Coordinates of C-alpha atoms and ligand atoms in Angstrom, one line a residue:
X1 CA 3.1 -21.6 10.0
X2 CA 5.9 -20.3 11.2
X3 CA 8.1 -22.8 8.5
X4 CA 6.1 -21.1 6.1
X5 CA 7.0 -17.8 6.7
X6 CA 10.9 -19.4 7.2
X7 CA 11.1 -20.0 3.4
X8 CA 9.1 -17.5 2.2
X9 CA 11.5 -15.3 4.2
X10 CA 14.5 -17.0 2.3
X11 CA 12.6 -16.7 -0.5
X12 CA 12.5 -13.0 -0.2
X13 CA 16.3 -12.8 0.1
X14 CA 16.8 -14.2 -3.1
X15 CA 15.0 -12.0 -4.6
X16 CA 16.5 -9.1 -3.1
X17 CA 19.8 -10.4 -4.2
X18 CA 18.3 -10.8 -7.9
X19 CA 16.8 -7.0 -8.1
X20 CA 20.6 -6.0 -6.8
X21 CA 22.3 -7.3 -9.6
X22 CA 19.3 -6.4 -12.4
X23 CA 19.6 -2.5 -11.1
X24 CA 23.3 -2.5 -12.2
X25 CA 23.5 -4.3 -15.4
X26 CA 21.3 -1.7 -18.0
X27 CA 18.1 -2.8 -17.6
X28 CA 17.1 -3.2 -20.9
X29 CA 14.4 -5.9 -20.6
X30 CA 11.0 -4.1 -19.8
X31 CA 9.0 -7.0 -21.4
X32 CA 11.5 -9.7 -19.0
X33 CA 12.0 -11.8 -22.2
X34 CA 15.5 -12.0 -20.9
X35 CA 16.0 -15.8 -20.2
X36 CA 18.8 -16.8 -17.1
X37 CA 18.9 -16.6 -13.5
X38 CA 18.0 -13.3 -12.5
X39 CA 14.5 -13.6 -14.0
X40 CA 13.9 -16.6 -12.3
X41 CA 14.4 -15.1 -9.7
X42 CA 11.1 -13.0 -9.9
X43 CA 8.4 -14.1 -7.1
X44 CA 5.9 -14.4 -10.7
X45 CA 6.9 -15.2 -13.8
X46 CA 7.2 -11.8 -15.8
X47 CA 5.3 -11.2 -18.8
X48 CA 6.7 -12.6 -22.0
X49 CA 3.9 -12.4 -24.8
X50 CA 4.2 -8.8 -26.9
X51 CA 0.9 -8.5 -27.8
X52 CA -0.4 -8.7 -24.2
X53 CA 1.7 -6.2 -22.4
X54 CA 0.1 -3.7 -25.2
X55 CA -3.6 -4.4 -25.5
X56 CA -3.7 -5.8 -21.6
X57 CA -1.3 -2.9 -20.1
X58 CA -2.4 0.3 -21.1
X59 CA -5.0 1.2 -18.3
X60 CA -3.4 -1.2 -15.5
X61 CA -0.3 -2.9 -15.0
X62 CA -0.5 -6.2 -17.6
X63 CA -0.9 -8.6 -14.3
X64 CA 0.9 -11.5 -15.2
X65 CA -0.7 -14.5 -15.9
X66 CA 0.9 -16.4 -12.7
X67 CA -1.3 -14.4 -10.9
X68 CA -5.0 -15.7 -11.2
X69 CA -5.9 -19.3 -11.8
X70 CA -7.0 -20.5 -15.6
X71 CA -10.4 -21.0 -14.9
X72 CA -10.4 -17.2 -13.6
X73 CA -8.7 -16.3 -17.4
X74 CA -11.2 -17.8 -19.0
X75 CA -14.1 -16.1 -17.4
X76 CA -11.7 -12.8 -17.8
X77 CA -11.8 -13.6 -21.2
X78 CA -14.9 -13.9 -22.4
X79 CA -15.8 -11.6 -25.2
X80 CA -19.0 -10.8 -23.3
X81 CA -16.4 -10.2 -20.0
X82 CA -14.4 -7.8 -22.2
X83 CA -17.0 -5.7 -22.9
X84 CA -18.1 -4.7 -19.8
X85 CA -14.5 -5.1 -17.8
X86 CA -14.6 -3.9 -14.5
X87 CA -16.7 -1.4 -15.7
X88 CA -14.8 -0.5 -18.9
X89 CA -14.7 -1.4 -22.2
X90 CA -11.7 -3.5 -23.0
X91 CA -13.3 -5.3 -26.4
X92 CA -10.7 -6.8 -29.0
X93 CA -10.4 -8.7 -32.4
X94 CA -11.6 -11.5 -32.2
X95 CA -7.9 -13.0 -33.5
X96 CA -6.3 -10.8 -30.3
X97 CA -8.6 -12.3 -27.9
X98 CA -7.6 -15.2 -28.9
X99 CA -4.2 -15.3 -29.0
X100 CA -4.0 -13.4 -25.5
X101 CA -6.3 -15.9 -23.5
X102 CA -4.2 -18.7 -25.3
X103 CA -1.3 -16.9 -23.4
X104 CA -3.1 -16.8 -20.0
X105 CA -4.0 -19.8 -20.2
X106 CA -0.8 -21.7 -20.4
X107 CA 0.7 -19.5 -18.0
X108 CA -2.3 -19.4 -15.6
X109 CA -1.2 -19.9 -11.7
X110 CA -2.8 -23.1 -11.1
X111 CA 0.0 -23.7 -13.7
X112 CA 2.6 -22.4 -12.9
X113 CA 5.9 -23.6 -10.7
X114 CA 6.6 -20.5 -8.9
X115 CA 5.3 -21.0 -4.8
X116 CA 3.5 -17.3 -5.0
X117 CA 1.5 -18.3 -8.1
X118 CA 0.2 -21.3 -6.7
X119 CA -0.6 -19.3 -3.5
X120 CA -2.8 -17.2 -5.8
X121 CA -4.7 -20.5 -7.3
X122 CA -5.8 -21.6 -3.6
X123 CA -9.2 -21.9 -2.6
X124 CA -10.6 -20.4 -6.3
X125 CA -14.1 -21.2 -6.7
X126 CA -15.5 -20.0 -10.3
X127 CA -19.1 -20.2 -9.6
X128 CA -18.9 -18.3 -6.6
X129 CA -19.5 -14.3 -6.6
X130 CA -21.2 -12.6 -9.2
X131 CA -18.5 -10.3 -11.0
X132 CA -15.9 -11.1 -12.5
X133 CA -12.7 -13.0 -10.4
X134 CA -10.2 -10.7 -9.1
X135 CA -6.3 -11.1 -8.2
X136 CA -7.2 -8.0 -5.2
X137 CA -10.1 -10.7 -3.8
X138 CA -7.9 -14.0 -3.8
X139 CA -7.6 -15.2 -0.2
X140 CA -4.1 -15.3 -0.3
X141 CA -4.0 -11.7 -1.9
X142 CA -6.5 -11.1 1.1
X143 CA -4.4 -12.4 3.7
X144 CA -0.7 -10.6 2.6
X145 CA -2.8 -7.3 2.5
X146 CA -4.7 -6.9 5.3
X147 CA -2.0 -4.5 7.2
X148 CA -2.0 -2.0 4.3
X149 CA -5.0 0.4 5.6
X150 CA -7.2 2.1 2.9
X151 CA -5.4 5.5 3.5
X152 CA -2.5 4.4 2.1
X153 CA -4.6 2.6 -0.4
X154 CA -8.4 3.9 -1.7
X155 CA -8.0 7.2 -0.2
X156 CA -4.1 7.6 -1.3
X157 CA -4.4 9.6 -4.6
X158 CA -1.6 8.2 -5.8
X159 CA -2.5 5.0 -5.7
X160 CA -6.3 5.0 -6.2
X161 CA -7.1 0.8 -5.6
X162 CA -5.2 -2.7 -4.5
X163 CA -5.1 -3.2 -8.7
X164 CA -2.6 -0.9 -9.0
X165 CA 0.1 -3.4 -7.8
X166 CA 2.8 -1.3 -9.2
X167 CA 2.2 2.3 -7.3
X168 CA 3.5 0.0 -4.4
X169 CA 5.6 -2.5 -5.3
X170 CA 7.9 -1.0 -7.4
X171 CA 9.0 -4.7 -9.6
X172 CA 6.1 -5.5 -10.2
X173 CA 6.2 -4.8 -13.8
X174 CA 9.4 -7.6 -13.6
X175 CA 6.7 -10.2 -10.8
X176 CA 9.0 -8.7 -8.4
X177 CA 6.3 -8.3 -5.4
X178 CA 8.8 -9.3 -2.5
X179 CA 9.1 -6.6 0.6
X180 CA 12.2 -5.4 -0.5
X181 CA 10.3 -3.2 -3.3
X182 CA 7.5 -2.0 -1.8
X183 CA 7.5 1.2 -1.3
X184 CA 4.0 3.0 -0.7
X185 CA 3.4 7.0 -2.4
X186 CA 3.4 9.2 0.7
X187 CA 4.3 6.6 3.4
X188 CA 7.3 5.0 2.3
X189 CA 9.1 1.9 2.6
X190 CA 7.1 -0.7 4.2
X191 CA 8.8 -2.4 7.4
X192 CA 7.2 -6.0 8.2
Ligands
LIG201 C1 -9.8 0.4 -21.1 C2 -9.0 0.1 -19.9 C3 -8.6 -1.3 -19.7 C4 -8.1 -2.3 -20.5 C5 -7.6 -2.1 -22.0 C6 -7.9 -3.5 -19.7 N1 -8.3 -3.3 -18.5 FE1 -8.3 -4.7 -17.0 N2 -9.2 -3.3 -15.7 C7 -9.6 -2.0 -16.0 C8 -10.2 -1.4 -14.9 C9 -10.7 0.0 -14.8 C10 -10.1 -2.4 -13.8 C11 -10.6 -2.2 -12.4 C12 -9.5 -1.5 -11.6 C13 -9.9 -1.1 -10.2 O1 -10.9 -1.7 -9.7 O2 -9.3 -0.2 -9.6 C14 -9.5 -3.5 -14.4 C15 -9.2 -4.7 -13.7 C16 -8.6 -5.8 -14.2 C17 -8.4 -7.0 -13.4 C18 -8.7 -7.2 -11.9 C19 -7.7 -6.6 -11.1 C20 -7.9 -6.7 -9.6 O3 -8.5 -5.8 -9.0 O4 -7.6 -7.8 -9.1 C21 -7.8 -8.0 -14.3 C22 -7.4 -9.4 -13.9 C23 -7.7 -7.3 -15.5 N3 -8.2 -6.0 -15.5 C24 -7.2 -7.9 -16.7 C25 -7.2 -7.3 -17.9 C26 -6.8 -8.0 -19.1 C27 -6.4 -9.5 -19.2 C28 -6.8 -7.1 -20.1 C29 -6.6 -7.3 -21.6 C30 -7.5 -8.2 -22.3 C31 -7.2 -5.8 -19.5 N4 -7.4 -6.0 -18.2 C32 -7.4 -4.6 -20.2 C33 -9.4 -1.4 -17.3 C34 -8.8 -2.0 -18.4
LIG202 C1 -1.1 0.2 -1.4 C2 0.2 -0.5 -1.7 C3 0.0 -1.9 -2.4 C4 -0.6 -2.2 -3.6 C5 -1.4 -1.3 -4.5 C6 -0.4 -3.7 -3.7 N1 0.3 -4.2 -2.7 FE1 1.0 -6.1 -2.6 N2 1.8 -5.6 -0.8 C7 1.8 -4.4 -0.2 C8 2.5 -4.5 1.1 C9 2.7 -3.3 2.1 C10 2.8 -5.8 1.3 C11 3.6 -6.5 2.5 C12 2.6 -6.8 3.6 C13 3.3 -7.3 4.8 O1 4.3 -7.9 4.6 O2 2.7 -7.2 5.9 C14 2.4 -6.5 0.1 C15 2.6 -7.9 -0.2 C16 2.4 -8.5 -1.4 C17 2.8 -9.9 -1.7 C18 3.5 -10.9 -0.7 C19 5.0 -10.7 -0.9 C20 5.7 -11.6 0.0 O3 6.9 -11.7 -0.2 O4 5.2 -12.1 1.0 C21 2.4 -10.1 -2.9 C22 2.6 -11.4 -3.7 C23 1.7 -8.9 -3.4 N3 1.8 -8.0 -2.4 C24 1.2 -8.8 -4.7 C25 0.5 -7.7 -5.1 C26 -0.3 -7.6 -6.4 C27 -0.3 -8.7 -7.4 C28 -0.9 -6.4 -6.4 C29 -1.8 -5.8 -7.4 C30 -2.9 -6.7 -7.9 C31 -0.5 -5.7 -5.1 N4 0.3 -6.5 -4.4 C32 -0.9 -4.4 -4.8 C33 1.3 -3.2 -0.7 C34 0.6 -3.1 -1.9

């Protein structure tokens, strides 16, 4: 256990080091197509298909695909699934649908090298539960969350729910989710 934290601890330093030298150089990558180090750095791999950011990042950050396991995607997915998504409608073309779970699915965490999206894979079960999978109810989401109380969470206005990854940790839009970016509407920068 306490190795664990150890590297994820060095792990975080990286990181830090990364978002450093990304502040200063322009910033022109929003989509993090950007190949080299300093994306490879993120703690997900950032979002790189086009037509996902738009049709999956209008009403919630696009998640990346690192962050849920492929069988999770799939069920995600479904057209039925879209249509009654989280309690909105988020139907598409048939031809989007496709090419957007095609995306997830090769990117899914269970495939993925980067340690945090294989944390996220751990444990998933897809027949158990009854709605649809979440990133917010993965153990390991679970377990690096269960400090955060719900006033600074459900009853924060400013954030609203756990989904909104980004009112908090402010890379996530880059899979930058490392303590050196979280910094919480109305409470601040969060101290481990
Ligand atoms: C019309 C708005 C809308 C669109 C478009 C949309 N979503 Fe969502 N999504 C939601 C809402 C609302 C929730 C639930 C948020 C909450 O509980 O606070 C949600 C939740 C999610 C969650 C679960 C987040 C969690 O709590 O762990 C995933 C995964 C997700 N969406 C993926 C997608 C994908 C993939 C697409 C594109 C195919 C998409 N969404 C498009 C509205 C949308
Ligand atoms: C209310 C603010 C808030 C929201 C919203 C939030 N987080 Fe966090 N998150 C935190 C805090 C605070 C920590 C650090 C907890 C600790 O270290 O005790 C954390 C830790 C993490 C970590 C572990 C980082 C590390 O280096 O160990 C990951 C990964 C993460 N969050 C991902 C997400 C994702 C993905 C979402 C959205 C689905 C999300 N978080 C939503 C506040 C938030």
């Amino acid at each position: 256990m306490a190795n664990r934290r150890g590297i994820l601890f060095w792990l975080g330093l990286v990181s830090l080091g990364a978002v450093g030298v990304a502040a200063s150089d322009g910033d022109g990558d929003r989509n993090g197509t950007r190949s080299g180090w300093l994306t490879s750095r993120a703690d997900v791999a950032p979002v790189t298909n086009a037509t996902y950011g738009e049709e999956c990042g209008s009403c919630h950050l696009a998640y990346q695909p690192g962050l849920l396991p492929a069988q999770a995607w799939t069920q995600v997915m479904d057209p039925a699934a879209l249509a009654d998504h989280y309690g909105d409608d988020a139907s598409l073309t048939e031809t989007l649908r496709a090419e957007i779970a095609g995306y997830l699915l090769a990117q899914a965490a269970d495939q993925a090298s980067a340690p945090r999206s294989r944390a996220f894979a751990v444990g998933f079960d897809a027949h158990a539960g009854t709605g649809l999978p979440r990133i917010t109810e993965r153990r390991y989401f679970e377990r690096k969350h269960d400090d955060v109380p719900a006033s600074l969470v459900t009853s924060n206005p400013d954030v609203g729910s756990f989904s909104q990854c980004n009112a908090c940790h402010r890379g996530a839009a880059k899979g930058v989710y490392n303590d050196s970016r979280i910094d919480i509407p109305g409470y601040g920068r969060w101290e481990d």
